[in-house]
PDB file of C-alpha atoms and ligand atoms in Angstrom:
ATOM      1  CA  UNK A 894      14.980 -14.997   9.803  1.00  0.00           C
ATOM      2  CA  UNK A 895      15.038 -10.703  10.558  1.00  0.00           C
ATOM      3  CA  UNK A 896      11.506  -8.745  10.301  1.00  0.00           C
ATOM      4  CA  UNK A 897      11.863  -6.059   7.277  1.00  0.00           C
ATOM      5  CA  UNK A 898      12.766  -2.098   7.299  1.00  0.00           C
ATOM      6  CA  UNK A 899      10.147   0.696   7.300  1.00  0.00           C
ATOM      7  CA  UNK A 900      11.295   3.429   5.307  1.00  0.00           C
ATOM      8  CA  UNK A 901       9.089   6.146   5.487  1.00  0.00           C
ATOM      9  CA  UNK A 902       9.905   8.567   2.653  1.00  0.00           C
ATOM     10  CA  UNK A 903       8.119  12.195   1.905  1.00  0.00           C
ATOM     11  CA  UNK A 904       8.168  13.717  -0.798  1.00  0.00           C
ATOM     12  CA  UNK A 905       5.873  17.526  -2.539  1.00  0.00           C
ATOM     13  CA  UNK A 906       3.920  17.076  -4.687  1.00  0.00           C
ATOM     14  CA  UNK A 907       5.380  16.996  -8.573  1.00  0.00           C
ATOM     15  CA  UNK A 908       9.084  15.691  -6.439  1.00  0.00           C
ATOM     16  CA  UNK A 909       9.141  13.105  -9.296  1.00  0.00           C
ATOM     17  CA  UNK A 910       9.167  10.279  -6.337  1.00  0.00           C
ATOM     18  CA  UNK A 911       6.789   7.864  -8.252  1.00  0.00           C
ATOM     19  CA  UNK A 912       9.476   7.530 -10.680  1.00  0.00           C
ATOM     20  CA  UNK A 913      12.338   7.658  -8.275  1.00  0.00           C
ATOM     21  CA  UNK A 914      10.394   4.349  -6.115  1.00  0.00           C
ATOM     22  CA  UNK A 915       9.451   2.614  -9.056  1.00  0.00           C
ATOM     23  CA  UNK A 916      13.352   2.593 -10.492  1.00  0.00           C
ATOM     24  CA  UNK A 917      15.293   2.081  -6.607  1.00  0.00           C
ATOM     25  CA  UNK A 918      12.636  -0.970  -6.239  1.00  0.00           C
ATOM     26  CA  UNK A 919      13.053  -2.651  -9.846  1.00  0.00           C
ATOM     27  CA  UNK A 920      17.369  -2.331  -8.733  1.00  0.00           C
ATOM     28  CA  UNK A 921      17.050  -3.723  -5.039  1.00  0.00           C
ATOM     29  CA  UNK A 922      15.738  -7.203  -3.753  1.00  0.00           C
ATOM     30  CA  UNK A 923      13.543  -7.677  -0.760  1.00  0.00           C
ATOM     31  CA  UNK A 924      12.017  -4.017  -1.347  1.00  0.00           C
ATOM     32  CA  UNK A 925       8.248  -3.876  -0.739  1.00  0.00           C
ATOM     33  CA  UNK A 926       5.742  -0.353  -1.085  1.00  0.00           C
ATOM     34  CA  UNK A 927       2.786  -0.282   0.769  1.00  0.00           C
ATOM     35  CA  UNK A 928       0.144   0.454  -1.145  1.00  0.00           C
ATOM     36  CA  UNK A 929      -1.995   3.277   1.042  1.00  0.00           C
ATOM     37  CA  UNK A 930      -6.038   3.964   1.127  1.00  0.00           C
ATOM     38  CA  UNK A 931      -7.236   7.449  -0.424  1.00  0.00           C
ATOM     39  CA  UNK A 932     -10.556   9.181  -1.355  1.00  0.00           C
ATOM     40  CA  UNK A 933      -8.890  10.470  -3.934  1.00  0.00           C
ATOM     41  CA  UNK A 934     -10.326   9.840  -7.412  1.00  0.00           C
ATOM     42  CA  UNK A 935      -7.283   7.518  -9.541  1.00  0.00           C
ATOM     43  CA  UNK A 936      -4.955   9.608 -11.995  1.00  0.00           C
ATOM     44  CA  UNK A 937      -5.828   7.872 -15.795  1.00  0.00           C
ATOM     45  CA  UNK A 938      -3.355   5.246 -15.456  1.00  0.00           C
ATOM     46  CA  UNK A 939      -3.759   4.347 -11.450  1.00  0.00           C
ATOM     47  CA  UNK A 940      -5.194   0.784 -10.637  1.00  0.00           C
ATOM     48  CA  UNK A 941      -6.796   0.349  -7.364  1.00  0.00           C
ATOM     49  CA  UNK A 942      -4.493  -2.210  -5.446  1.00  0.00           C
ATOM     50  CA  UNK A 943      -1.133  -1.328  -7.044  1.00  0.00           C
ATOM     51  CA  UNK A 944      -1.232   2.324  -6.604  1.00  0.00           C
ATOM     52  CA  UNK A 945      -3.925   2.858  -4.605  1.00  0.00           C
ATOM     53  CA  UNK A 946      -6.840   1.223  -2.618  1.00  0.00           C
ATOM     54  CA  UNK A 947      -9.738   3.975  -4.014  1.00  0.00           C
ATOM     55  CA  UNK A 948     -12.167   4.298  -1.317  1.00  0.00           C
ATOM     56  CA  UNK A 949     -15.021   6.395  -0.686  1.00  0.00           C
ATOM     57  CA  UNK A 950     -14.749   9.043   2.420  1.00  0.00           C
ATOM     58  CA  UNK A 951     -17.593   6.919   3.834  1.00  0.00           C
ATOM     59  CA  UNK A 952     -15.960   3.825   3.419  1.00  0.00           C
ATOM     60  CA  UNK A 953     -12.569   5.293   5.140  1.00  0.00           C
ATOM     61  CA  UNK A 954     -14.019   7.086   7.939  1.00  0.00           C
ATOM     62  CA  UNK A 955     -14.908   3.610   8.906  1.00  0.00           C
ATOM     63  CA  UNK A 956     -11.878   2.462   8.860  1.00  0.00           C
ATOM     64  CA  UNK A 957     -10.860   5.113  10.821  1.00  0.00           C
ATOM     65  CA  UNK A 958     -13.747   3.869  13.263  1.00  0.00           C
ATOM     66  CA  UNK A 959     -12.424   0.117  13.271  1.00  0.00           C
ATOM     67  CA  UNK A 960      -9.043   1.077  14.178  1.00  0.00           C
ATOM     68  CA  UNK A 961      -7.119  -0.162  10.178  1.00  0.00           C
ATOM     69  CA  UNK A 962      -5.042   2.172  10.423  1.00  0.00           C
ATOM     70  CA  UNK A 963      -1.478   3.354  11.251  1.00  0.00           C
ATOM     71  CA  UNK A 964      -2.086   6.035  10.733  1.00  0.00           C
ATOM     72  CA  UNK A 965      -3.928   8.974   8.168  1.00  0.00           C
ATOM     73  CA  UNK A 966      -4.348  12.458   6.730  1.00  0.00           C
ATOM     74  CA  UNK A 967      -6.117  14.769   4.663  1.00  0.00           C
ATOM     75  CA  UNK A 968      -3.792  15.749   1.855  1.00  0.00           C
ATOM     76  CA  UNK A 969      -4.533  18.663  -0.803  1.00  0.00           C
ATOM     77  CA  UNK A 970      -7.793  18.095   0.556  1.00  0.00           C
ATOM     78  CA  UNK A 971      -8.063  14.143   0.350  1.00  0.00           C
ATOM     79  CA  UNK A 972      -7.744  11.861   2.752  1.00  0.00           C
ATOM     80  CA  UNK A 973      -4.774   9.473   2.780  1.00  0.00           C
ATOM     81  CA  UNK A 974      -3.519   6.330   5.273  1.00  0.00           C
ATOM     82  CA  UNK A 975      -1.704   3.366   6.138  1.00  0.00           C
ATOM     83  CA  UNK A 976      -3.340   0.140   6.889  1.00  0.00           C
ATOM     84  CA  UNK A 977      -2.239  -2.319   9.473  1.00  0.00           C
ATOM     85  CA  UNK A 978      -2.588  -5.124   6.952  1.00  0.00           C
ATOM     86  CA  UNK A 979      -0.225  -3.021   3.812  1.00  0.00           C
ATOM     87  CA  UNK A 980       2.711  -4.019   5.691  1.00  0.00           C
ATOM     88  CA  UNK A 981       2.919  -6.317   8.231  1.00  0.00           C
ATOM     89  CA  UNK A 982       2.387  -9.304   6.088  1.00  0.00           C
ATOM     90  CA  UNK A 983       5.453  -8.055   4.061  1.00  0.00           C
ATOM     91  CA  UNK A 984       7.818  -7.407   7.386  1.00  0.00           C
ATOM     92  CA  UNK A 985       6.977 -10.985   8.991  1.00  0.00           C
ATOM     93  CA  UNK A 986       8.268 -12.455   5.661  1.00  0.00           C
ATOM     94  CA  UNK A 987      11.974 -10.462   5.892  1.00  0.00           C
ATOM     95  CA  UNK A 988      11.076  -7.868   3.109  1.00  0.00           C
ATOM     96  CA  UNK A 989      11.431  -3.914   3.818  1.00  0.00           C
ATOM     97  CA  UNK A 990       8.632  -2.118   2.954  1.00  0.00           C
ATOM     98  CA  UNK A 991       8.611   1.761   1.658  1.00  0.00           C
ATOM     99  CA  UNK A 992       5.813   4.338   2.643  1.00  0.00           C
ATOM    100  CA  UNK A 993       5.251   7.125   0.827  1.00  0.00           C
ATOM    101  CA  UNK A 994       3.231   9.254   3.152  1.00  0.00           C
ATOM    102  CA  UNK A 995       3.125  13.016   4.169  1.00  0.00           C
ATOM    103  CA  UNK A 996       4.815  14.857   6.150  1.00  0.00           C
ATOM    104  CA  UNK A 997       1.889  14.734   8.774  1.00  0.00           C
ATOM    105  CA  UNK A 998       1.533  10.506   8.075  1.00  0.00           C
ATOM    106  CA  UNK A 999       5.926  10.922   8.813  1.00  0.00           C
ATOM    107  CA  UNK A1000       5.276  12.441  12.030  1.00  0.00           C
ATOM    108  CA  UNK A1001       2.384  10.888  13.565  1.00  0.00           C
ATOM    109  CA  UNK A1002       4.871   7.770  12.676  1.00  0.00           C
ATOM    110  CA  UNK A1003       7.981   8.964  14.659  1.00  0.00           C
ATOM    111  CA  UNK A1004       5.235   9.216  17.146  1.00  0.00           C
ATOM    112  CA  UNK A1005       4.611   6.369  17.579  1.00  0.00           C
ATOM    113  CA  UNK A1006       7.158   4.059  19.712  1.00  0.00           C
ATOM    114  CA  UNK A1007       5.818   0.157  18.540  1.00  0.00           C
ATOM    115  CA  UNK A1008       6.914   1.598  14.507  1.00  0.00           C
ATOM    116  CA  UNK A1009      10.706   2.026  14.820  1.00  0.00           C
ATOM    117  CA  UNK A1010      11.934   3.410  10.603  1.00  0.00           C
ATOM    118  CA  UNK A1011      14.630   5.566   8.533  1.00  0.00           C
ATOM    119  CA  UNK A1012      12.690   8.956   7.530  1.00  0.00           C
ATOM    120  CA  UNK A1013      13.942  10.192   4.069  1.00  0.00           C
ATOM    121  CA  UNK A1014      12.916  13.631   3.012  1.00  0.00           C
ATOM    122  CA  UNK A1015      13.357  13.984  -1.360  1.00  0.00           C
ATOM    123  CA  UNK A1016      12.444  17.320  -1.830  1.00  0.00           C
ATOM    124  CA  UNK A1017      12.777  18.703  -5.397  1.00  0.00           C
ATOM    125  CA  UNK A1018      16.111  21.435  -6.218  1.00  0.00           C
ATOM    126  CA  UNK A1019      13.854  24.738  -6.058  1.00  0.00           C
ATOM    127  CA  UNK A1020      10.030  25.676  -5.841  1.00  0.00           C
ATOM    128  CA  UNK A1021      10.904  27.083  -9.468  1.00  0.00           C
ATOM    129  CA  UNK A1022      11.041  23.419 -10.673  1.00  0.00           C
ATOM    130  CA  UNK A1023       9.159  22.255  -8.959  1.00  0.00           C
ATOM    131  CA  UNK A1024       5.786  24.556 -10.345  1.00  0.00           C
ATOM    132  CA  UNK A1025       7.602  23.233 -13.788  1.00  0.00           C
ATOM    133  CA  UNK A1026       6.870  19.639 -13.384  1.00  0.00           C
ATOM    134  CA  UNK A1027       3.585  19.792 -11.883  1.00  0.00           C
ATOM    135  CA  UNK A1028       2.796  21.959 -15.283  1.00  0.00           C
ATOM    136  CA  UNK A1029       4.558  19.735 -17.340  1.00  0.00           C
ATOM    137  CA  UNK A1030       2.822  16.667 -15.471  1.00  0.00           C
ATOM    138  CA  UNK A1031      -0.496  17.797 -17.199  1.00  0.00           C
ATOM    139  CA  UNK A1032      -2.697  16.624 -14.643  1.00  0.00           C
ATOM    140  CA  UNK A1033      -3.956  18.532 -11.815  1.00  0.00           C
ATOM    141  CA  UNK A1034      -5.931  21.391 -12.289  1.00  0.00           C
ATOM    142  CA  UNK A1035      -5.115  25.170 -12.270  1.00  0.00           C
ATOM    143  CA  UNK A1036      -6.182  25.510  -8.420  1.00  0.00           C
ATOM    144  CA  UNK A1037      -4.737  22.199  -7.588  1.00  0.00           C
ATOM    145  CA  UNK A1038      -1.008  23.402  -8.817  1.00  0.00           C
ATOM    146  CA  UNK A1039      -1.288  26.306  -6.499  1.00  0.00           C
ATOM    147  CA  UNK A1040      -2.607  24.589  -3.587  1.00  0.00           C
ATOM    148  CA  UNK A1041      -0.164  21.333  -4.395  1.00  0.00           C
ATOM    149  CA  UNK A1042       2.493  24.352  -4.472  1.00  0.00           C
ATOM    150  CA  UNK A1043       1.354  25.758  -1.480  1.00  0.00           C
ATOM    151  CA  UNK A1044       1.327  23.099   0.613  1.00  0.00           C
ATOM    152  CA  UNK A1045       5.053  22.049  -0.644  1.00  0.00           C
ATOM    153  CA  UNK A1046       6.184  25.450   0.481  1.00  0.00           C
ATOM    154  CA  UNK A1047       4.568  24.666   3.821  1.00  0.00           C
ATOM    155  CA  UNK A1048       6.270  20.815   3.967  1.00  0.00           C
ATOM    156  CA  UNK A1049       9.712  22.024   3.038  1.00  0.00           C
ATOM    157  CA  UNK A1050       9.969  23.237   6.753  1.00  0.00           C
ATOM    158  CA  UNK A1051       9.570  19.759   8.652  1.00  0.00           C
ATOM    159  CA  UNK A1052      12.538  18.697   5.931  1.00  0.00           C
ATOM    160  CA  UNK A1053      15.260  18.485   9.317  1.00  0.00           C
ATOM    161  CA  UNK A1054      12.490  16.012  10.856  1.00  0.00           C
ATOM    162  CA  UNK A1055      13.656  13.372   8.644  1.00  0.00           C
ATOM    163  CA  UNK A1056      16.922  11.394   8.736  1.00  0.00           C
ATOM    164  CA  UNK A1057      17.818  11.640   5.078  1.00  0.00           C
ATOM    165  CA  UNK A1058      17.497  15.213   2.322  1.00  0.00           C
ATOM    166  CA  UNK A1059      17.096  13.672  -0.907  1.00  0.00           C
ATOM    167  CA  UNK A1060      17.163  16.723  -3.608  1.00  0.00           C
ATOM    168  CA  UNK A1061      15.668  14.933  -6.705  1.00  0.00           C
ATOM    169  CA  UNK A1062      17.823  17.152  -9.348  1.00  0.00           C
ATOM    170  CA  UNK A1063      19.368  13.974 -12.041  1.00  0.00           C
ATOM    171  CA  UNK A1064      17.992  10.972 -11.675  1.00  0.00           C
ATOM    172  CA  UNK A1065      20.083   8.638 -12.443  1.00  0.00           C
ATOM    173  CA  UNK A1066      22.661  10.415  -8.780  1.00  0.00           C
ATOM    174  CA  UNK A1067      19.065  10.103  -6.833  1.00  0.00           C
ATOM    175  CA  UNK A1068      18.566   6.667  -7.637  1.00  0.00           C
ATOM    176  CA  UNK A1069      22.026   6.194  -7.102  1.00  0.00           C
ATOM    177  CA  UNK A1070      22.069   8.350  -3.693  1.00  0.00           C
ATOM    178  CA  UNK A1071      18.438   6.660  -2.066  1.00  0.00           C
ATOM    179  CA  UNK A1072      19.071   2.798  -3.416  1.00  0.00           C
ATOM    180  CA  UNK A1073      22.798   3.457  -0.864  1.00  0.00           C
ATOM    181  CA  UNK A1074      21.115   4.564   2.087  1.00  0.00           C
ATOM    182  CA  UNK A1075      18.501   1.574   2.550  1.00  0.00           C
ATOM    183  CA  UNK A1076      21.493  -0.319   1.033  1.00  0.00           C
ATOM    184  CA  UNK A1077      23.220   1.251   4.587  1.00  0.00           C
ATOM    185  CA  UNK A1078      20.617   0.712   6.129  1.00  0.00           C
ATOM    186  CA  UNK A1079      20.185  -3.320   5.702  1.00  0.00           C
ATOM    187  CA  UNK A1080      24.121  -2.791   6.540  1.00  0.00           C
ATOM    188  CA  UNK A1081      23.203  -1.646   9.806  1.00  0.00           C
ATOM    189  CA  UNK A1082      20.750  -4.377  10.682  1.00  0.00           C
ATOM    190  CA  UNK A1083      24.040  -7.016   9.548  1.00  0.00           C
ATOM    191  CA  UNK A1084      22.147  -7.495   6.443  1.00  0.00           C
ATOM    192  CA  UNK A1085      23.458  -7.989   2.525  1.00  0.00           C
ATOM    193  CA  UNK A1086      22.444  -5.385   0.165  1.00  0.00           C
ATOM    194  CA  UNK A1087      19.573  -8.434  -1.159  1.00  0.00           C
ATOM    195  CA  UNK A1088      17.853  -7.482   1.819  1.00  0.00           C
ATOM    196  CA  UNK A1089      19.042 -11.049   3.765  1.00  0.00           C
ATOM    197  CA  UNK A1090      20.654 -11.405   6.745  1.00  0.00           C
ATOM    198  CA  UNK A1091      24.227 -12.293   6.706  1.00  0.00           C
ATOM    199  CA  UNK A1092      24.174 -14.943   9.763  1.00  0.00           C
ATOM    200  CA  UNK A1093      21.785 -17.080   7.378  1.00  0.00           C
ATOM    201  CA  UNK A1094      24.520 -17.557   4.843  1.00  0.00           C
ATOM    202  CA  UNK A1095      27.844 -17.578   7.012  1.00  0.00           C
ATOM    203  CA  UNK A1096      28.337 -18.297  10.356  1.00  0.00           C
ATOM    204  CA  UNK A1097      30.113 -15.740  12.296  1.00  0.00           C
TER     205      UNK A1097
HETATM  206  P1  5GP B1433      -0.849  11.903  -5.024  1.00  0.00           P
HETATM  207  O1  5GP B1433      -2.368  12.430  -4.290  1.00  0.00           O
HETATM  208  O2  5GP B1433       0.086  12.672  -5.460  1.00  0.00           O
HETATM  209  O3  5GP B1433      -0.992  10.566  -5.385  1.00  0.00           O
HETATM  210  O4  5GP B1433      -0.753  11.519  -3.020  1.00  0.00           O
HETATM  211  C1  5GP B1433      -0.665  13.025  -2.419  1.00  0.00           C
HETATM  212  C2  5GP B1433       0.297  12.921  -1.041  1.00  0.00           C
HETATM  213  O5  5GP B1433      -0.459  12.618  -0.299  1.00  0.00           O
HETATM  214  C3  5GP B1433       1.747  12.917  -1.358  1.00  0.00           C
HETATM  215  O6  5GP B1433       3.023  13.725  -0.463  1.00  0.00           O
HETATM  216  C4  5GP B1433       1.485  11.451  -0.530  1.00  0.00           C
HETATM  217  O7  5GP B1433       3.179  10.914  -0.199  1.00  0.00           O
HETATM  218  C5  5GP B1433       0.452  11.271   0.085  1.00  0.00           C
HETATM  219  N1  5GP B1433       0.117   9.671   0.693  1.00  0.00           N
HETATM  220  C6  5GP B1433      -0.222   8.831  -0.371  1.00  0.00           C
HETATM  221  N2  5GP B1433      -0.514   7.070   0.909  1.00  0.00           N
HETATM  222  C7  5GP B1433      -0.797   8.081   1.830  1.00  0.00           C
HETATM  223  C8  5GP B1433      -1.142   7.646   3.202  1.00  0.00           C
HETATM  224  O8  5GP B1433      -0.973   6.736   3.257  1.00  0.00           O
HETATM  225  N3  5GP B1433      -1.409   8.326   4.359  1.00  0.00           N
HETATM  226  C9  5GP B1433      -0.761   9.792   4.403  1.00  0.00           C
HETATM  227  N4  5GP B1433      -0.247  10.266   5.436  1.00  0.00           N
HETATM  228  N5  5GP B1433      -0.274  10.602   3.195  1.00  0.00           N
HETATM  229  C10 5GP B1433       0.312   9.672   2.238  1.00  0.00           C
END
């Protein structure tokens, strides 16, 4: 069985990435989501162990000391990190894993020679549209919205480091595009759109 691929996806906060990823994962099989650790407080509706592993700063720092993270970064004043455990088991079972991480985390992984991944950047159609979406979400304070907008401007500078750019304008079109990228990457690995290895189904 071939080992699952890694898809690193970065997008400024409020780009609509969560909805987009849910839709793509509902459409394609053999795809899982890496659950990160964070020191941020849960938003209404978020579940521990599903959206994130919500931990204290002390617990997070202890995990860094124990070398449990593949990458970690401070984003919007909170700590976020991908643990090795979050991806190893799935990949060994031949399941592809999506990492939703910021541009700093993506850059750390790109420099790591042991990890090959496809890097995809999801951009809002414009900064003004992003501001509208962040305000519409109603989960962030004025101050937090300002921080997230300023970070978005910086994050957009990193677009050229990604192999794919996907602009999330019309959701349906964006779901199609992102799913197509994943399917095309699977074909590069001689795998069916489902993720199953071609060699396991037909003898060539
Ligand atoms: P949010 O607080 O809106 O869920 O996420 C804020 C930012 O943190 C997003 O840009 C998201 O991609 C990033 N993020 C989430 N998990 C991780 C992680 O494990 N590592 C890094 N570097 N960034 C993460």
